[in-house]
Coordinates of C-alpha atoms and ligand atoms in Angstrom, one line a residue:
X23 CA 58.4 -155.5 48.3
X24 CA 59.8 -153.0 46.2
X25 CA 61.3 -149.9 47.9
X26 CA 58.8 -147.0 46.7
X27 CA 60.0 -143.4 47.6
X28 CA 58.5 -141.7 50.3
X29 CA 58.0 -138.9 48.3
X30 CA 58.7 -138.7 44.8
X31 CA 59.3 -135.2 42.5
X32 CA 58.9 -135.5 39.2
X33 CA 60.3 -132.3 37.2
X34 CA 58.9 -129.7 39.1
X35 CA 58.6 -126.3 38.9
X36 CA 56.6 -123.7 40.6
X37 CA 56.4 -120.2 39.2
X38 CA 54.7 -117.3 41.3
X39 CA 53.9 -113.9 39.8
X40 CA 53.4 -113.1 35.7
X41 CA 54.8 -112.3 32.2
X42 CA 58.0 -109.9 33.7
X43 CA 56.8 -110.0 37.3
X44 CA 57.3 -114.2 36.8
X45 CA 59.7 -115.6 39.4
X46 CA 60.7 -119.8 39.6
X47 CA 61.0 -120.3 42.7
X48 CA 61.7 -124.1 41.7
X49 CA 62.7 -125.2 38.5
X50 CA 62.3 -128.7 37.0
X51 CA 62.9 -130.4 40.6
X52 CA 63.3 -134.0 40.5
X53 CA 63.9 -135.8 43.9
X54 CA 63.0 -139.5 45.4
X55 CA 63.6 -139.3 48.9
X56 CA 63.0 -142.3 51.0
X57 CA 61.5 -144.2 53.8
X58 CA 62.7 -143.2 56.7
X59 CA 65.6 -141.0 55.5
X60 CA 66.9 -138.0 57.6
X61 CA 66.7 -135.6 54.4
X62 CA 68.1 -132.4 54.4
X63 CA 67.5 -128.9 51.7
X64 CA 70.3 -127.1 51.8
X65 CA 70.8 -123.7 50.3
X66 CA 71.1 -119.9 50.8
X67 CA 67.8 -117.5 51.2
X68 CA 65.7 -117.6 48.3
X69 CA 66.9 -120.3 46.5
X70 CA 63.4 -122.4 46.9
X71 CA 63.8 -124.3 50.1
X72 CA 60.5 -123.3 51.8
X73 CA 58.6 -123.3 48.1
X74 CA 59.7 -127.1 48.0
X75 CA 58.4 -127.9 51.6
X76 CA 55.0 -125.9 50.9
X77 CA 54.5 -128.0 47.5
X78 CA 54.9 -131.0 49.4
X79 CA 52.9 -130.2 52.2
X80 CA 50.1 -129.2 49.8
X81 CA 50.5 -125.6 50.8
X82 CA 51.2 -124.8 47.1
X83 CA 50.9 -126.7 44.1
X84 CA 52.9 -127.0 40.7
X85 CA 53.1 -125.5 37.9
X86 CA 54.5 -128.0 35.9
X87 CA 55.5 -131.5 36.9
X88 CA 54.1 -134.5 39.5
X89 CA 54.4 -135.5 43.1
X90 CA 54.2 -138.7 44.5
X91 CA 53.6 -139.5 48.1
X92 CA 54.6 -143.5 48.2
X93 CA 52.8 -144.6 44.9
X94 CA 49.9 -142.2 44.8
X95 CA 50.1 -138.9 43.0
X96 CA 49.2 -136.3 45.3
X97 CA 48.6 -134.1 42.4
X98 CA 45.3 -131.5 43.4
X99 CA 45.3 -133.1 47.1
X100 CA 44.9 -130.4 49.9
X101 CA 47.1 -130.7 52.6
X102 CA 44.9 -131.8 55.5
X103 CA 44.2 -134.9 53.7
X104 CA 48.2 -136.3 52.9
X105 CA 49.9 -138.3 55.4
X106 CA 52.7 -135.0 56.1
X107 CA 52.8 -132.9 59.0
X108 CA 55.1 -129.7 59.1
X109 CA 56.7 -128.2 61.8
X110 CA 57.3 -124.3 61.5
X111 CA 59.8 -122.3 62.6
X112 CA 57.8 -120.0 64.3
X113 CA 56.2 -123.3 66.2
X114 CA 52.7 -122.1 65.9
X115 CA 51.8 -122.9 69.1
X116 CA 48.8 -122.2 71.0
X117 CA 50.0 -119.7 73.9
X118 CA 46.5 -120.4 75.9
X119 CA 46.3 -123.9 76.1
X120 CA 48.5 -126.4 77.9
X121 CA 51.5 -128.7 77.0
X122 CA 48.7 -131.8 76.7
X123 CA 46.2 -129.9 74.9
X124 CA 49.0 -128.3 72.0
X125 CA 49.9 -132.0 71.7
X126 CA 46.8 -133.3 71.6
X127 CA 45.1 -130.7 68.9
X128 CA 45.5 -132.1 66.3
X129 CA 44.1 -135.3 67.2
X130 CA 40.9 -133.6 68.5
X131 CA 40.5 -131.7 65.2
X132 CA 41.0 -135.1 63.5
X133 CA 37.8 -136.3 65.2
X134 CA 39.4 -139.0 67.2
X135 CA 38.0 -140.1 70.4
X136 CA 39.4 -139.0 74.2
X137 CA 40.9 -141.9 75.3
X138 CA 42.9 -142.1 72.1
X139 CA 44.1 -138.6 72.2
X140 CA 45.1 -138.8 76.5
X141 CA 47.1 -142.2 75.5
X142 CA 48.8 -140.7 72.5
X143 CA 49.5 -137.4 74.2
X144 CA 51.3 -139.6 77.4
X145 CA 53.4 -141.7 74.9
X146 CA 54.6 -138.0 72.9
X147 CA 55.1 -136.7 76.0
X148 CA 57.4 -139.5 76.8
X149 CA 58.8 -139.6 73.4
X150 CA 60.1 -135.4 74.2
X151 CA 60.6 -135.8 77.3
X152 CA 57.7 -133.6 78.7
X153 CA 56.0 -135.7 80.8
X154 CA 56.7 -133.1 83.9
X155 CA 55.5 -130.4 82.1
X156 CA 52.1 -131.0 80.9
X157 CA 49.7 -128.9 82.4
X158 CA 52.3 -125.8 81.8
X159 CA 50.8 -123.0 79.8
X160 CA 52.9 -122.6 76.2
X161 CA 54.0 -118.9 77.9
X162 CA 55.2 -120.9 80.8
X163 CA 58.0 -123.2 79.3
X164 CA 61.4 -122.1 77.4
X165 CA 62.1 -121.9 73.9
X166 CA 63.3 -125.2 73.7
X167 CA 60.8 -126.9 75.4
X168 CA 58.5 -125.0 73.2
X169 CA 60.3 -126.6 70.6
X170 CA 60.1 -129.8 71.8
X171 CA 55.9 -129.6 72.2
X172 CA 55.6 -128.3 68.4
X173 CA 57.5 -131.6 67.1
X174 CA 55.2 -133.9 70.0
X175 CA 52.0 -131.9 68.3
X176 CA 53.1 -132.7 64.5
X177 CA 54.3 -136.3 65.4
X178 CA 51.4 -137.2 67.1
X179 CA 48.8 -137.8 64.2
X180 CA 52.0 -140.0 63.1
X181 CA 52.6 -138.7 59.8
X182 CA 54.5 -141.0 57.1
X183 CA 57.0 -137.9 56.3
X184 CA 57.4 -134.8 58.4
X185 CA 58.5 -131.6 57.5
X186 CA 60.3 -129.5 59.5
X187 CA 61.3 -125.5 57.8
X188 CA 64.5 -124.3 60.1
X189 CA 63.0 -125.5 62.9
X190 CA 66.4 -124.8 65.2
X191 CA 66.7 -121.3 64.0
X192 CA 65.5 -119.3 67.1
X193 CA 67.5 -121.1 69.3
X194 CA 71.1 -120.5 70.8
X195 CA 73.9 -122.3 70.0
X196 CA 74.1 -124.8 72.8
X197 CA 70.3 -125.7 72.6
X198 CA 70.7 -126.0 68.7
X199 CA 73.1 -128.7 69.4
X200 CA 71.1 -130.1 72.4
X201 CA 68.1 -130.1 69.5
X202 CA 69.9 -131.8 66.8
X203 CA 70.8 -135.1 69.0
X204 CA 67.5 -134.9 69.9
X205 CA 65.6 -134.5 66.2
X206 CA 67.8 -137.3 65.2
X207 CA 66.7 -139.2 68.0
X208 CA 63.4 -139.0 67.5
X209 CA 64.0 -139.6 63.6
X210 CA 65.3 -142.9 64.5
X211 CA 62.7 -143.9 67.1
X212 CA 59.9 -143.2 65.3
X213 CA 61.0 -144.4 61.6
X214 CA 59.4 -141.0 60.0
X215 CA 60.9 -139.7 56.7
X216 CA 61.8 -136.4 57.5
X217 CA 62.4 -133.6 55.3
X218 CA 64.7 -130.8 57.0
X219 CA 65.6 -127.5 55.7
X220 CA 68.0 -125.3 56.6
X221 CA 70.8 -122.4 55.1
X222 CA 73.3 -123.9 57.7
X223 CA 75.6 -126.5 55.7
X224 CA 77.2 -127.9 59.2
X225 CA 73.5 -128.8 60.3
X226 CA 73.3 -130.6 57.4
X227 CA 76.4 -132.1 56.9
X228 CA 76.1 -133.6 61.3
X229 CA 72.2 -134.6 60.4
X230 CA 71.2 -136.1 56.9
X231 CA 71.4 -139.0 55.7
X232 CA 71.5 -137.2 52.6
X233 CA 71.4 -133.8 51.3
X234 CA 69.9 -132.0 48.2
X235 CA 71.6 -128.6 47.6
X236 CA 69.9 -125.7 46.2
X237 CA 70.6 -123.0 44.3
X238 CA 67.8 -120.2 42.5
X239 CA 65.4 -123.2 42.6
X240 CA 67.4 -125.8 41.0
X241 CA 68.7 -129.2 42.8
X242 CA 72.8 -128.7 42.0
X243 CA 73.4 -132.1 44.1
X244 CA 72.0 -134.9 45.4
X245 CA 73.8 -137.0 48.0
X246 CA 75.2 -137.9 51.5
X247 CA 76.8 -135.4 53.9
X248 CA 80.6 -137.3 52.7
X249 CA 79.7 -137.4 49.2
X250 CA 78.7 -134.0 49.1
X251 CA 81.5 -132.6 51.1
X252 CA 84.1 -135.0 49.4
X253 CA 82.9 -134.7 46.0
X254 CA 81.4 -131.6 45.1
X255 CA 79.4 -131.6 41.8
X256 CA 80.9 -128.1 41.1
X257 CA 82.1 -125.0 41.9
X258 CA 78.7 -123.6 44.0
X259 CA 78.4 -126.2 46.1
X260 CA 82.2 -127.1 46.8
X261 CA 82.1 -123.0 47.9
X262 CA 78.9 -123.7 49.8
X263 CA 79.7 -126.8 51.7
X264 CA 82.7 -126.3 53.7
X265 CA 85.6 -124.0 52.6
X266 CA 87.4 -124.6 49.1
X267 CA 90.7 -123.2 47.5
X268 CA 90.0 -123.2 43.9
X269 CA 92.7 -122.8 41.5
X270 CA 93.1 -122.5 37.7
X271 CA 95.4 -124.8 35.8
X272 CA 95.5 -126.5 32.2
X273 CA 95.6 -130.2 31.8
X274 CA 99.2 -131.5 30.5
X275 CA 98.0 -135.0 30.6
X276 CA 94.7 -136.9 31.3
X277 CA 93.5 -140.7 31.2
X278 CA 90.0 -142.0 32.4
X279 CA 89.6 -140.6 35.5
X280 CA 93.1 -138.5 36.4
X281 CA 94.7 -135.5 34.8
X282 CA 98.2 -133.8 35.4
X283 CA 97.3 -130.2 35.7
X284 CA 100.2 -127.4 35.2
X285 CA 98.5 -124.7 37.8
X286 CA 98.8 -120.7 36.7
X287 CA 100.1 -120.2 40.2
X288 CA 102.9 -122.1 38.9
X289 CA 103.3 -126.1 39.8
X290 CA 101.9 -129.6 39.1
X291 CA 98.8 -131.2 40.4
X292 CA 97.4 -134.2 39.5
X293 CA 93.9 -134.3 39.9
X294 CA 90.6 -136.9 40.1
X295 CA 88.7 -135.9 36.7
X296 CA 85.9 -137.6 34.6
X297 CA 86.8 -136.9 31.0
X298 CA 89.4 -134.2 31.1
X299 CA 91.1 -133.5 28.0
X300 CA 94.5 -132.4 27.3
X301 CA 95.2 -128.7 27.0
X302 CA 91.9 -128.2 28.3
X303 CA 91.4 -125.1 31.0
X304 CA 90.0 -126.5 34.5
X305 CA 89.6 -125.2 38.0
X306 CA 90.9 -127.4 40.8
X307 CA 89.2 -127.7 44.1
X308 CA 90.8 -128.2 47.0
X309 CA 89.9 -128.0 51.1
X310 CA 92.7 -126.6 52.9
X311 CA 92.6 -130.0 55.3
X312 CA 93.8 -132.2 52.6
X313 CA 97.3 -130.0 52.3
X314 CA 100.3 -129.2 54.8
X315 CA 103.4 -127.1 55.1
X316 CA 106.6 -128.1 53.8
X317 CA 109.7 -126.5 53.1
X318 CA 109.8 -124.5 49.3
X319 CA 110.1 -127.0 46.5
X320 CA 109.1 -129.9 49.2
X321 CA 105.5 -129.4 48.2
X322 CA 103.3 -129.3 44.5
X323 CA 103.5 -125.3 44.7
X324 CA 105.0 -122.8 46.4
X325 CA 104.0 -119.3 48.1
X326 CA 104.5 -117.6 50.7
X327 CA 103.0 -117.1 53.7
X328 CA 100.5 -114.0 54.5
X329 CA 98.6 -114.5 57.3
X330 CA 98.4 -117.0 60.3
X331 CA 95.2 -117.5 62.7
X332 CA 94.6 -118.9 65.4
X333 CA 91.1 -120.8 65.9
X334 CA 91.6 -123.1 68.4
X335 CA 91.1 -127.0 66.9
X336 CA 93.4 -125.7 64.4
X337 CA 95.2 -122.9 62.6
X338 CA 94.7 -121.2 59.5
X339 CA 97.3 -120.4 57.2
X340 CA 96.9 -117.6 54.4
X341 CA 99.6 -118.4 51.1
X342 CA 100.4 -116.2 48.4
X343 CA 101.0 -118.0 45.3
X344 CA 101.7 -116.9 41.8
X345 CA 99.4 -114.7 39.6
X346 CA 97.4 -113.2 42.5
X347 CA 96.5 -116.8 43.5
X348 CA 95.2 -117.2 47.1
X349 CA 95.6 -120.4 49.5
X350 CA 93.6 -121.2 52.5
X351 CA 95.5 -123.9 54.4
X352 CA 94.1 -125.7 57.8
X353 CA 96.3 -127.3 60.1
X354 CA 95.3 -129.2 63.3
X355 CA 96.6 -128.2 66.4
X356 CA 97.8 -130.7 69.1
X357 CA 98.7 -130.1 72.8
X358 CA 102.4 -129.2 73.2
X359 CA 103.1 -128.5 69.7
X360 CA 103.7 -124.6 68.1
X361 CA 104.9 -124.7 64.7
X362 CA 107.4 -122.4 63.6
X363 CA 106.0 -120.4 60.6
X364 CA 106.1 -116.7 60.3
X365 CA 104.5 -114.2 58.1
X366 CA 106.5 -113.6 55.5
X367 CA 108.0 -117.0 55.1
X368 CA 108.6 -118.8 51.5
X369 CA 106.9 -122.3 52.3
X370 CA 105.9 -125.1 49.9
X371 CA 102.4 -127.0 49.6
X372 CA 102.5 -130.9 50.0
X373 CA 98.9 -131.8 48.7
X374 CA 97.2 -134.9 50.2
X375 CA 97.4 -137.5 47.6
X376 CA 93.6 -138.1 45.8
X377 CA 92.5 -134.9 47.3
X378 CA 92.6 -132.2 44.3
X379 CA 89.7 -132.4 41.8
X380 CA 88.8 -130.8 38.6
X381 CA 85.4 -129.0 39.0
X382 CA 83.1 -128.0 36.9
X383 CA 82.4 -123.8 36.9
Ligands
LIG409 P1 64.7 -118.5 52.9 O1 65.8 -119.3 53.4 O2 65.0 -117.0 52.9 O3 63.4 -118.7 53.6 P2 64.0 -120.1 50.6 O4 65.2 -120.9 50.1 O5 63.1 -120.9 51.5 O6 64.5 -118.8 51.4 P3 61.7 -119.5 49.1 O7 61.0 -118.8 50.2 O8 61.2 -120.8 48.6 O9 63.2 -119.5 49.4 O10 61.6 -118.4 47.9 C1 62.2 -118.7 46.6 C2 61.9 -117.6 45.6 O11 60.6 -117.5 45.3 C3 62.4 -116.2 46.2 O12 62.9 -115.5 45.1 C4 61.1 -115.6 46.7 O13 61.1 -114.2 46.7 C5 60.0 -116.2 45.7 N1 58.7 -116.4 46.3 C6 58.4 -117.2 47.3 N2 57.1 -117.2 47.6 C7 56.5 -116.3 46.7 C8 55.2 -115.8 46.5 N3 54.2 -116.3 47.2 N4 55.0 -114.9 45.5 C9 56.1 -114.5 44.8 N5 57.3 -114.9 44.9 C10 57.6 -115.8 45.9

């Protein structure tokens, strides 16, 4: 059989609002995401996240371009009718009716019969864990169990693709964490595409399978949590995803995919770059994992040191380097060990080898 996408985006664009008042909340968007992928939309407020979810979900529709759920256009379909359930981040819930009958709601309004619904209700129950708490009214239960009926309600019409807008947001920190295990969990038991948006890039980066990151409506990249975080398409979303030291050079020498890059903080770098020519001004990206301290001259540039934290896992080192040039450099910590580096100190930067890339701006 050939492997149709879940949902398919063909060059859209939505546009809300007129002549000067016109804003694109997504522009030319093209995206196949697939059966039973853990899909992630990843990007700061306003850059078209929610707009993307509501065009799918049939909430809006485009201005330009086509969507496909499997092989059907969904073009002019209204959402009630497409095979995609949403869950909100507000829930939604219904705060005078029980556990069961929040679960079962959907099913009712769906027409299908009582002894379907009681059956499927039991086995969401089960899937969430719930099973105790049933009969409890909505005002009754925690946040997170809240949580957990408002994904049993939306996967029990069992949608092929589920959407779910921030869902973790109002939650703390340790039930966030507690409700990631479990939304891939449930991801993986029931084999439902779902599409999952958040601003937070480390809930993306633990949860997809892959990731599309946004920025003022546009798709920058497409691609798994590694790729994405290894390989950053350019300079947004290397800042975006993680933390990056970027630093401006001119390329001495370059073949196919290297190039030896003099750096304006003074030094030599060679870098991973995809047609780089000679005597051509770049940007270099680098995380400040993939470097270490060494002694001056020991390293690819030098600077001095201007700041040390402590975070715990590791510490942070702050490096001046030439021209006004900043370094962020990350070292693990490990029981037992202090290192020896003061403020103040001259230090040299050993880079990891393959780790520096040339970017695009
Ligand atoms: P957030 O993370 O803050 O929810 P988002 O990435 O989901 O943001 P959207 O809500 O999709 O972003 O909004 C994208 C852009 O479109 C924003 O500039 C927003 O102001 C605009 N926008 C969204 N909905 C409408 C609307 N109904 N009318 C006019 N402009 C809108």
């Amino acid at each position: 059989m050939k492997d149709v996408p879940s949902i398919d985006l063909r060059a859209v664009t939505k546009i809300f609002g007129h002549a000067e008042q016109a804003v694109a909340a997504v522009e030319n968007v093209s995206l196949a995401i697939r059966n039973n992928e853990f899909f992630t939309l990843l990007g700061p407020s306003g850059c078209g996240k929610t707009t993307l979810l509501r065009l799918i979900a049939g909430f809006e529709f485009p201005t330009k371009g086509e969507i496909f759920l499997a092989d059907k256009n969904v073009g002019a379909m209204p959402p009630f009718k497409r095979p995609i359930n949403t869950v909100f981040q507000n829930y939604a819930l219904f705060p005078h009716l029980s556990v069961a009958e929040n679960i079962g709601f959907g099913l009712k309004m769906l027409g299908k019969p009582q002894s379907e619904i009681t059956a499927r209700v039991s086995e969401m129950l089960k899937l969430v864990r719930m099973e105790e708490l049933s009969k409890r009214q909505i005002s009754q239960i925690s946040g997170g169990q809240q949580q957990r009926v408002a994904l049993a309600r939306a996967l029990a019409p069992r949608p092929q693709v589920l959407l779910l807008d921030e869902p973790l947001s109002a939650l703390d920190f340790k039930l966030r964490k507690e409700m990631q295990i479990e939304l891939k969990r449930l991801q993986s038991e029931t084999g439902i595409t779902f599409i999952f948006v958040t601003h937070d890039q480390e809930e993306a980066l633990t949860m997809s399978d892959r990731i599309a990151v946004m920025s003022q409506g546009r798709v920058l990249q497409v691609g798994s949590p590694r790729e994405i975080y290894d390989a950053p398409a350019n300079r947004f979303v290397a800042d975006f995803i993680g933390e990056s030291n970027f630093l401006q050079g001119r390329v001495t020498a370059a073949s196919d995919n290297r190039a030896e890059v003099a750096l304006v903080a003074g030094g030599n770098v060679t870098a991973t770059a995809l047609g780089a020519r000679k005597d051509q001004n770049v940007t270099i990206v680098l995380r400040p994992e993939h470097a270490r301290l060494a002694n001056t001259n020991a390293g690819q540039i030098n600077g001095k040191i201007t700041d040390i934290v402590y975070f715990g896992t590791d510490t942070h080192f702050q490096i001046a380097l030439g021209h006004g040039e900043n370094f962020t450099l990350r070292q693990q910590n490990k029981p037992g060990f202090q290192h020896s580096h003061k403020i103040g100190a001259d230090v040299g930067i050993l880079i990891e080898p393959g780790a520096a890339r040339v970017i695009a701006d």
